[in-house]
PDB file of C-alpha atoms in Angstrom:
ATOM      1  CA  MET A 848     -18.749   2.536  -2.032  1.00  0.00           C
ATOM      2  CA  ARG A 849     -19.199   5.247   0.614  1.00  0.00           C
ATOM      3  CA  VAL A 850     -15.926   6.997   1.367  1.00  0.00           C
ATOM      4  CA  ILE A 851     -15.136   9.768   3.840  1.00  0.00           C
ATOM      5  CA  VAL A 852     -11.889  11.617   3.290  1.00  0.00           C
ATOM      6  CA  ALA A 853     -10.701  13.953   6.056  1.00  0.00           C
ATOM      7  CA  GLY A 854      -7.722  16.233   5.641  1.00  0.00           C
ATOM      8  CA  ALA A 855      -6.404  18.938   3.396  1.00  0.00           C
ATOM      9  CA  GLY A 856      -4.168  19.682   0.464  1.00  0.00           C
ATOM     10  CA  LYS A 857      -3.701  18.516  -3.077  1.00  0.00           C
ATOM     11  CA  LEU A 858      -3.611  14.819  -2.180  1.00  0.00           C
ATOM     12  CA  LEU A 859      -7.150  15.085  -0.845  1.00  0.00           C
ATOM     13  CA  TYR A 860      -8.281  16.899  -3.992  1.00  0.00           C
ATOM     14  CA  TYR A 861      -6.678  14.427  -6.408  1.00  0.00           C
ATOM     15  CA  LEU A 862      -7.979  11.399  -4.531  1.00  0.00           C
ATOM     16  CA  ALA A 863     -11.469  12.878  -4.371  1.00  0.00           C
ATOM     17  CA  ARG A 864     -11.396  13.497  -8.089  1.00  0.00           C
ATOM     18  CA  GLN A 865     -10.180   9.926  -8.705  1.00  0.00           C
ATOM     19  CA  PHE A 866     -12.854   8.423  -6.455  1.00  0.00           C
ATOM     20  CA  ALA A 867     -15.553  10.532  -8.116  1.00  0.00           C
ATOM     21  CA  SER A 868     -14.501   9.217 -11.527  1.00  0.00           C
ATOM     22  CA  LYS A 869     -15.072   5.675 -10.209  1.00  0.00           C
ATOM     23  CA  GLY A 870     -18.573   6.515  -9.018  1.00  0.00           C
ATOM     24  CA  TYR A 871     -17.833   6.383  -5.287  1.00  0.00           C
ATOM     25  CA  GLN A 872     -20.092   8.310  -2.929  1.00  0.00           C
ATOM     26  CA  ILE A 873     -17.655  10.749  -1.355  1.00  0.00           C
ATOM     27  CA  THR A 874     -17.787  13.098   1.588  1.00  0.00           C
ATOM     28  CA  LEU A 875     -14.846  15.405   2.223  1.00  0.00           C
ATOM     29  CA  VAL A 876     -14.168  16.848   5.679  1.00  0.00           C
ATOM     30  CA  VAL A 877     -11.922  19.876   5.448  1.00  0.00           C
ATOM     31  CA  SER A 878     -10.798  22.049   8.342  1.00  0.00           C
ATOM     32  CA  ASP A 879      -9.969  25.140   6.274  1.00  0.00           C
ATOM     33  CA  ALA A 880     -13.060  27.108   5.274  1.00  0.00           C
ATOM     34  CA  ALA A 881     -11.583  28.594   2.093  1.00  0.00           C
ATOM     35  CA  GLU A 882     -10.344  25.206   0.913  1.00  0.00           C
ATOM     36  CA  ALA A 883     -13.746  23.671   1.630  1.00  0.00           C
ATOM     37  CA  GLN A 884     -15.446  26.334  -0.486  1.00  0.00           C
ATOM     38  CA  ALA A 885     -12.989  25.786  -3.328  1.00  0.00           C
ATOM     39  CA  LEU A 886     -13.507  22.010  -3.244  1.00  0.00           C
ATOM     40  CA  CYS A 887     -17.274  22.469  -3.430  1.00  0.00           C
ATOM     41  CA  ARG A 888     -16.761  24.031  -6.839  1.00  0.00           C
ATOM     42  CA  ARG A 889     -14.127  21.583  -8.125  1.00  0.00           C
ATOM     43  CA  VAL A 890     -15.143  18.109  -6.936  1.00  0.00           C
ATOM     44  CA  LYS A 891     -18.359  16.106  -7.254  1.00  0.00           C
ATOM     45  CA  ALA A 892     -18.603  15.367  -3.544  1.00  0.00           C
ATOM     46  CA  LEU A 893     -20.324  16.506  -0.393  1.00  0.00           C
ATOM     47  CA  VAL A 894     -17.882  18.853   1.346  1.00  0.00           C
ATOM     48  CA  LEU A 895     -18.110  19.628   5.051  1.00  0.00           C
ATOM     49  CA  HIS A 896     -16.118  22.285   6.841  1.00  0.00           C
ATOM     50  CA  GLY A 897     -14.960  20.922  10.183  1.00  0.00           C
ATOM     51  CA  ASP A 898     -12.497  18.934  12.244  1.00  0.00           C
ATOM     52  CA  GLY A 899     -12.360  15.301  11.114  1.00  0.00           C
ATOM     53  CA  SER A 900     -11.352  14.175  14.603  1.00  0.00           C
ATOM     54  CA  ASP A 901     -14.628  15.578  16.019  1.00  0.00           C
ATOM     55  CA  PRO A 902     -17.109  12.677  16.391  1.00  0.00           C
ATOM     56  CA  HIS A 903     -20.046  14.979  15.631  1.00  0.00           C
ATOM     57  CA  VAL A 904     -18.456  16.036  12.345  1.00  0.00           C
ATOM     58  CA  LEU A 905     -17.723  12.445  11.371  1.00  0.00           C
ATOM     59  CA  GLU A 906     -21.289  11.448  12.173  1.00  0.00           C
ATOM     60  CA  GLU A 907     -22.598  14.325  10.053  1.00  0.00           C
ATOM     61  CA  ALA A 908     -20.327  13.123   7.254  1.00  0.00           C
ATOM     62  CA  GLY A 909     -22.078   9.747   7.334  1.00  0.00           C
ATOM     63  CA  ALA A 910     -19.597   7.636   9.300  1.00  0.00           C
ATOM     64  CA  ARG A 911     -22.341   5.245  10.453  1.00  0.00           C
ATOM     65  CA  THR A 912     -22.834   4.011   6.895  1.00  0.00           C
ATOM     66  CA  ALA A 913     -19.345   4.593   5.463  1.00  0.00           C
ATOM     67  CA  ASP A 914     -17.324   1.737   4.018  1.00  0.00           C
ATOM     68  CA  VAL A 915     -13.977   3.503   4.350  1.00  0.00           C
ATOM     69  CA  VAL A 916     -12.599   6.501   6.228  1.00  0.00           C
ATOM     70  CA  LEU A 917      -9.381   7.952   4.860  1.00  0.00           C
ATOM     71  CA  ALA A 918      -7.380  10.367   7.064  1.00  0.00           C
ATOM     72  CA  LEU A 919      -4.988  12.723   5.271  1.00  0.00           C
ATOM     73  CA  ALA A 920      -4.325  15.447   7.847  1.00  0.00           C
ATOM     74  CA  SER A 921      -0.897  17.006   8.246  1.00  0.00           C
ATOM     75  CA  LYS A 922      -0.556  15.803  11.851  1.00  0.00           C
ATOM     76  CA  ASP A 923      -0.250  12.103  12.671  1.00  0.00           C
ATOM     77  CA  GLN A 924      -2.161  12.425  15.921  1.00  0.00           C
ATOM     78  CA  ASP A 925      -5.145  13.827  14.014  1.00  0.00           C
ATOM     79  CA  ASN A 926      -5.079  10.977  11.495  1.00  0.00           C
ATOM     80  CA  LEU A 927      -4.862   8.397  14.268  1.00  0.00           C
ATOM     81  CA  ALA A 928      -7.759  10.015  16.139  1.00  0.00           C
ATOM     82  CA  ILE A 929      -9.921  10.143  12.996  1.00  0.00           C
ATOM     83  CA  CYS A 930      -9.354   6.452  12.289  1.00  0.00           C
ATOM     84  CA  GLN A 931      -9.902   5.318  15.863  1.00  0.00           C
ATOM     85  CA  ILE A 932     -13.125   7.309  16.250  1.00  0.00           C
ATOM     86  CA  ALA A 933     -14.394   6.035  12.915  1.00  0.00           C
ATOM     87  CA  HIS A 934     -13.672   2.429  13.855  1.00  0.00           C
ATOM     88  CA  LYS A 935     -14.596   2.360  17.542  1.00  0.00           C
ATOM     89  CA  MET A 936     -17.562   4.740  17.621  1.00  0.00           C
ATOM     90  CA  PHE A 937     -19.070   4.206  14.182  1.00  0.00           C
ATOM     91  CA  HIS A 938     -17.771   0.718  13.341  1.00  0.00           C
ATOM     92  CA  VAL A 939     -16.402   1.754   9.969  1.00  0.00           C
ATOM     93  CA  PRO A 940     -15.020  -1.517   8.573  1.00  0.00           C
ATOM     94  CA  ARG A 941     -11.887  -0.049   6.994  1.00  0.00           C
ATOM     95  CA  THR A 942      -9.721   2.901   7.980  1.00  0.00           C
ATOM     96  CA  VAL A 943      -6.759   4.248   6.041  1.00  0.00           C
ATOM     97  CA  ALA A 944      -4.290   6.820   7.359  1.00  0.00           C
ATOM     98  CA  LEU A 945      -1.452   8.875   5.980  1.00  0.00           C
ATOM     99  CA  VAL A 946       1.560   8.648   8.314  1.00  0.00           C
ATOM    100  CA  ASN A 947       3.691  11.759   8.025  1.00  0.00           C
ATOM    101  CA  ASP A 948       6.476  10.566  10.321  1.00  0.00           C
ATOM    102  CA  PRO A 949       7.639   7.110   9.122  1.00  0.00           C
ATOM    103  CA  GLN A 950       8.553   6.157  12.698  1.00  0.00           C
ATOM    104  CA  ASN A 951       4.856   6.227  13.606  1.00  0.00           C
ATOM    105  CA  GLU A 952       3.796   3.660  11.023  1.00  0.00           C
ATOM    106  CA  ASP A 953       4.068   0.664  13.384  1.00  0.00           C
ATOM    107  CA  VAL A 954       2.117   2.522  16.060  1.00  0.00           C
ATOM    108  CA  PHE A 955      -0.779   3.027  13.671  1.00  0.00           C
ATOM    109  CA  HIS A 956      -0.821  -0.673  12.842  1.00  0.00           C
ATOM    110  CA  LYS A 957      -0.695  -1.674  16.506  1.00  0.00           C
ATOM    111  CA  LEU A 958      -3.567   0.674  17.352  1.00  0.00           C
ATOM    112  CA  GLY A 959      -5.882  -0.901  14.827  1.00  0.00           C
ATOM    113  CA  VAL A 960      -5.729   1.305  11.737  1.00  0.00           C
ATOM    114  CA  SER A 961      -6.534  -0.992   8.802  1.00  0.00           C
ATOM    115  CA  VAL A 962      -3.947   0.531   6.484  1.00  0.00           C
ATOM    116  CA  ALA A 963      -1.267   3.048   7.422  1.00  0.00           C
ATOM    117  CA  PHE A 964       1.007   4.292   4.691  1.00  0.00           C
ATOM    118  CA  SER A 965       4.025   6.553   4.716  1.00  0.00           C
ATOM    119  CA  ALA A 966       4.792   8.332   1.463  1.00  0.00           C
ATOM    120  CA  THR A 967       8.357   8.806   2.711  1.00  0.00           C
ATOM    121  CA  GLN A 968       8.809   5.075   3.281  1.00  0.00           C
ATOM    122  CA  ILE A 969       7.330   4.165  -0.084  1.00  0.00           C
ATOM    123  CA  ILE A 970       9.553   6.594  -2.015  1.00  0.00           C
ATOM    124  CA  ALA A 971      12.665   5.602  -0.054  1.00  0.00           C
ATOM    125  CA  ARG A 972      12.005   1.900  -0.690  1.00  0.00           C
ATOM    126  CA  ILE A 973      11.522   2.475  -4.419  1.00  0.00           C
ATOM    127  CA  LEU A 974      14.729   4.488  -4.658  1.00  0.00           C
ATOM    128  CA  GLU A 975      16.714   1.890  -2.714  1.00  0.00           C
ATOM    129  CA  GLU A 976      15.429  -0.968  -4.819  1.00  0.00           C
ATOM    130  CA  ARG A 977      15.995   0.838  -8.082  1.00  0.00           C
ATOM    131  CA  ALA A 978      19.473   1.969  -7.096  1.00  0.00           C
ATOM    132  CA  GLY A 979      20.646  -1.346  -5.727  1.00  0.00           C
ATOM    133  CA  PHE A 980      18.932  -3.983  -7.825  1.00  0.00           C
ATOM    134  CA  GLU A 981      18.228  -3.309 -11.448  1.00  0.00           C
ATOM    135  CA  ASP A 982      16.998  -6.897 -11.708  1.00  0.00           C
ATOM    136  CA  ILE A 983      14.055  -6.033  -9.486  1.00  0.00           C
ATOM    137  CA  ALA A 984      11.458  -4.512 -11.760  1.00  0.00           C
ATOM    138  CA  SER A 985       8.752  -3.761  -9.264  1.00  0.00           C
ATOM    139  CA  LEU A 986       7.988  -3.977  -5.601  1.00  0.00           C
ATOM    140  CA  MET A 987       4.474  -3.819  -4.202  1.00  0.00           C
ATOM    141  CA  PRO A 988       3.715  -3.972  -0.485  1.00  0.00           C
ATOM    142  CA  LEU A 989       0.297  -5.349   0.401  1.00  0.00           C
ATOM    143  CA  ALA A 990      -1.729  -5.974   3.542  1.00  0.00           C
ATOM    144  CA  GLY A 991      -0.106  -3.125   5.383  1.00  0.00           C
ATOM    145  CA  GLY A 992       3.379  -4.235   4.403  1.00  0.00           C
ATOM    146  CA  ARG A 993       2.959  -7.813   5.653  1.00  0.00           C
ATOM    147  CA  VAL A 994       3.230  -9.192   2.104  1.00  0.00           C
ATOM    148  CA  THR A 995       5.465  -8.068  -0.741  1.00  0.00           C
ATOM    149  CA  ILE A 996       5.097  -8.899  -4.418  1.00  0.00           C
ATOM    150  CA  SER A 997       8.161  -8.329  -6.558  1.00  0.00           C
ATOM    151  CA  GLU A 998       9.215  -9.123 -10.107  1.00  0.00           C
ATOM    152  CA  ILE A 999      12.804 -10.288 -10.452  1.00  0.00           C
ATOM    153  CA  ALA A1000      14.738 -10.833 -13.673  1.00  0.00           C
ATOM    154  CA  LEU A1001      16.857 -13.990 -13.440  1.00  0.00           C
ATOM    155  CA  ARG A1002      20.355 -13.607 -14.860  1.00  0.00           C
ATOM    156  CA  GLU A1003      22.101 -16.472 -16.651  1.00  0.00           C
ATOM    157  CA  ASP A1004      24.686 -16.716 -13.862  1.00  0.00           C
ATOM    158  CA  ALA A1005      22.257 -16.280 -10.978  1.00  0.00           C
ATOM    159  CA  PRO A1006      22.333 -18.985  -8.266  1.00  0.00           C
ATOM    160  CA  ALA A1007      18.745 -19.992  -9.060  1.00  0.00           C
ATOM    161  CA  ALA A1008      19.290 -20.448 -12.805  1.00  0.00           C
ATOM    162  CA  ASP A1009      19.001 -24.057 -14.061  1.00  0.00           C
ATOM    163  CA  ARG A1010      17.627 -25.230 -10.729  1.00  0.00           C
ATOM    164  CA  THR A1011      14.161 -26.498  -9.913  1.00  0.00           C
ATOM    165  CA  LEU A1012      12.013 -24.719  -7.363  1.00  0.00           C
ATOM    166  CA  ARG A1013      12.184 -27.816  -5.190  1.00  0.00           C
ATOM    167  CA  ASP A1014      15.986 -27.659  -5.182  1.00  0.00           C
ATOM    168  CA  LEU A1015      15.885 -23.943  -4.491  1.00  0.00           C
ATOM    169  CA  ALA A1016      14.169 -24.556  -1.128  1.00  0.00           C
ATOM    170  CA  LEU A1017      12.694 -21.132  -0.582  1.00  0.00           C
ATOM    171  CA  PRO A1018      12.006 -20.287   3.070  1.00  0.00           C
ATOM    172  CA  GLN A1019       8.566 -20.751   4.545  1.00  0.00           C
ATOM    173  CA  GLY A1020       6.522 -17.637   3.833  1.00  0.00           C
ATOM    174  CA  ALA A1021       7.843 -17.188   0.296  1.00  0.00           C
ATOM    175  CA  LEU A1022       6.911 -18.660  -3.063  1.00  0.00           C
ATOM    176  CA  VAL A1023       7.330 -18.125  -6.774  1.00  0.00           C
ATOM    177  CA  GLY A1024       3.803 -17.280  -7.900  1.00  0.00           C
ATOM    178  CA  GLY A1025       4.516 -17.152 -11.605  1.00  0.00           C
ATOM    179  CA  ILE A1026       7.219 -17.217 -14.248  1.00  0.00           C
ATOM    180  CA  LEU A1027       7.229 -14.989 -17.329  1.00  0.00           C
ATOM    181  CA  ARG A1028       9.145 -16.810 -20.070  1.00  0.00           C
ATOM    182  CA  ASP A1029       9.237 -16.034 -23.800  1.00  0.00           C
ATOM    183  CA  GLY A1030       6.046 -14.030 -23.568  1.00  0.00           C
ATOM    184  CA  HIS A1031       4.154 -16.776 -21.736  1.00  0.00           C
ATOM    185  CA  VAL A1032       3.040 -17.098 -18.140  1.00  0.00           C
ATOM    186  CA  ILE A1033       3.959 -20.318 -16.353  1.00  0.00           C
ATOM    187  CA  VAL A1034       2.330 -21.374 -13.102  1.00  0.00           C
ATOM    188  CA  PRO A1035       5.276 -23.151 -11.508  1.00  0.00           C
ATOM    189  CA  ARG A1036       5.399 -26.489  -9.719  1.00  0.00           C
ATOM    190  CA  GLY A1037       8.104 -27.981  -7.601  1.00  0.00           C
ATOM    191  CA  ASP A1038       9.787 -29.639 -10.578  1.00  0.00           C
ATOM    192  CA  THR A1039       9.736 -26.470 -12.707  1.00  0.00           C
ATOM    193  CA  SER A1040      13.279 -25.526 -13.696  1.00  0.00           C
ATOM    194  CA  LEU A1041      14.239 -21.860 -13.764  1.00  0.00           C
ATOM    195  CA  ARG A1042      16.150 -20.394 -16.696  1.00  0.00           C
ATOM    196  CA  GLY A1043      18.260 -17.330 -17.250  1.00  0.00           C
ATOM    197  CA  GLY A1044      16.046 -14.613 -18.697  1.00  0.00           C
ATOM    198  CA  ASP A1045      12.970 -15.707 -16.723  1.00  0.00           C
ATOM    199  CA  ARG A1046      11.099 -13.049 -14.826  1.00  0.00           C
ATOM    200  CA  LEU A1047       9.903 -14.402 -11.493  1.00  0.00           C
ATOM    201  CA  ILE A1048       6.896 -13.134  -9.578  1.00  0.00           C
ATOM    202  CA  ILE A1049       7.865 -13.513  -5.935  1.00  0.00           C
ATOM    203  CA  ILE A1050       5.373 -13.363  -3.077  1.00  0.00           C
ATOM    204  CA  SER A1051       6.926 -13.167   0.344  1.00  0.00           C
ATOM    205  CA  GLY A1052       6.733 -11.751   3.823  1.00  0.00           C
ATOM    206  CA  PRO A1053       9.174  -8.980   4.739  1.00  0.00           C
ATOM    207  CA  ASP A1054      11.003 -11.188   7.259  1.00  0.00           C
ATOM    208  CA  CYS A1055      12.235 -13.600   4.584  1.00  0.00           C
ATOM    209  CA  TYR A1056      12.500 -11.222   1.616  1.00  0.00           C
ATOM    210  CA  ASP A1057      16.245 -10.690   1.978  1.00  0.00           C
ATOM    211  CA  ARG A1058      16.921 -14.437   2.114  1.00  0.00           C
ATOM    212  CA  VAL A1059      14.812 -15.017  -0.994  1.00  0.00           C
ATOM    213  CA  LEU A1060      16.798 -12.389  -2.894  1.00  0.00           C
ATOM    214  CA  ARG A1061      20.065 -14.038  -1.890  1.00  0.00           C
ATOM    215  CA  LEU A1062      18.871 -17.475  -2.996  1.00  0.00           C
ATOM    216  CA  ILE A1063      17.642 -16.234  -6.356  1.00  0.00           C
ATOM    217  CA  THR A1064      20.012 -13.443  -7.340  1.00  0.00           C
ATOM    218  CA  GLY A1065      22.989 -13.927  -5.018  1.00  0.00           C
ATOM    219  CA  GLU A1066      22.686 -10.268  -4.098  1.00  0.00           C
ATOM    220  CA  GLU A1067      22.782  -8.905  -0.577  1.00  0.00           C
ATOM    221  CA  THR A1068      20.344  -6.174   0.448  1.00  0.00           C
TER     222      THR A1068
END
């Protein structure tokens, strides 16, 4: 996989090191000359000193043959410009951008960035879920936040306990993808009855996630 990473800071360094360990072909575009020199010595990657939002720099970095362009600059407008140039001018199939201001995340999605992620939003969501719902073991947003996978422990007194999935009538856009019971994985059907102690793998869209939680746990978000 050919990956271009434009930006600065420790996140760029750690990601480059991770990608290198997986055998990716990496090009780093770094605006700070001293940082670029340091990365040349520390990372197995081609390092260019330049502005990632400059089309000439992106072309020199190999944007015409890149599989992914990842923008990690400290300014959202720079990350948006990098992704849009990569996609529109060089037809890079996948662009990924760090969104520093969480309020800009929707804008990135609307303007065609393949994946826009906000570290602030991710951390806040994890803290909220952990603080409010100990029964929720994990929460993983996918497809730019349009799908969420969560693992929910079913209490003995939960509304969904001792009911079949058919009776539960989950909303459209949500399903129980698997049940972990007594160390075994069950692929559920409509007549599968849920039990206290089950751990349910829930796949849902964000618009119906709250309703699913209420049906299964009785909790309000």
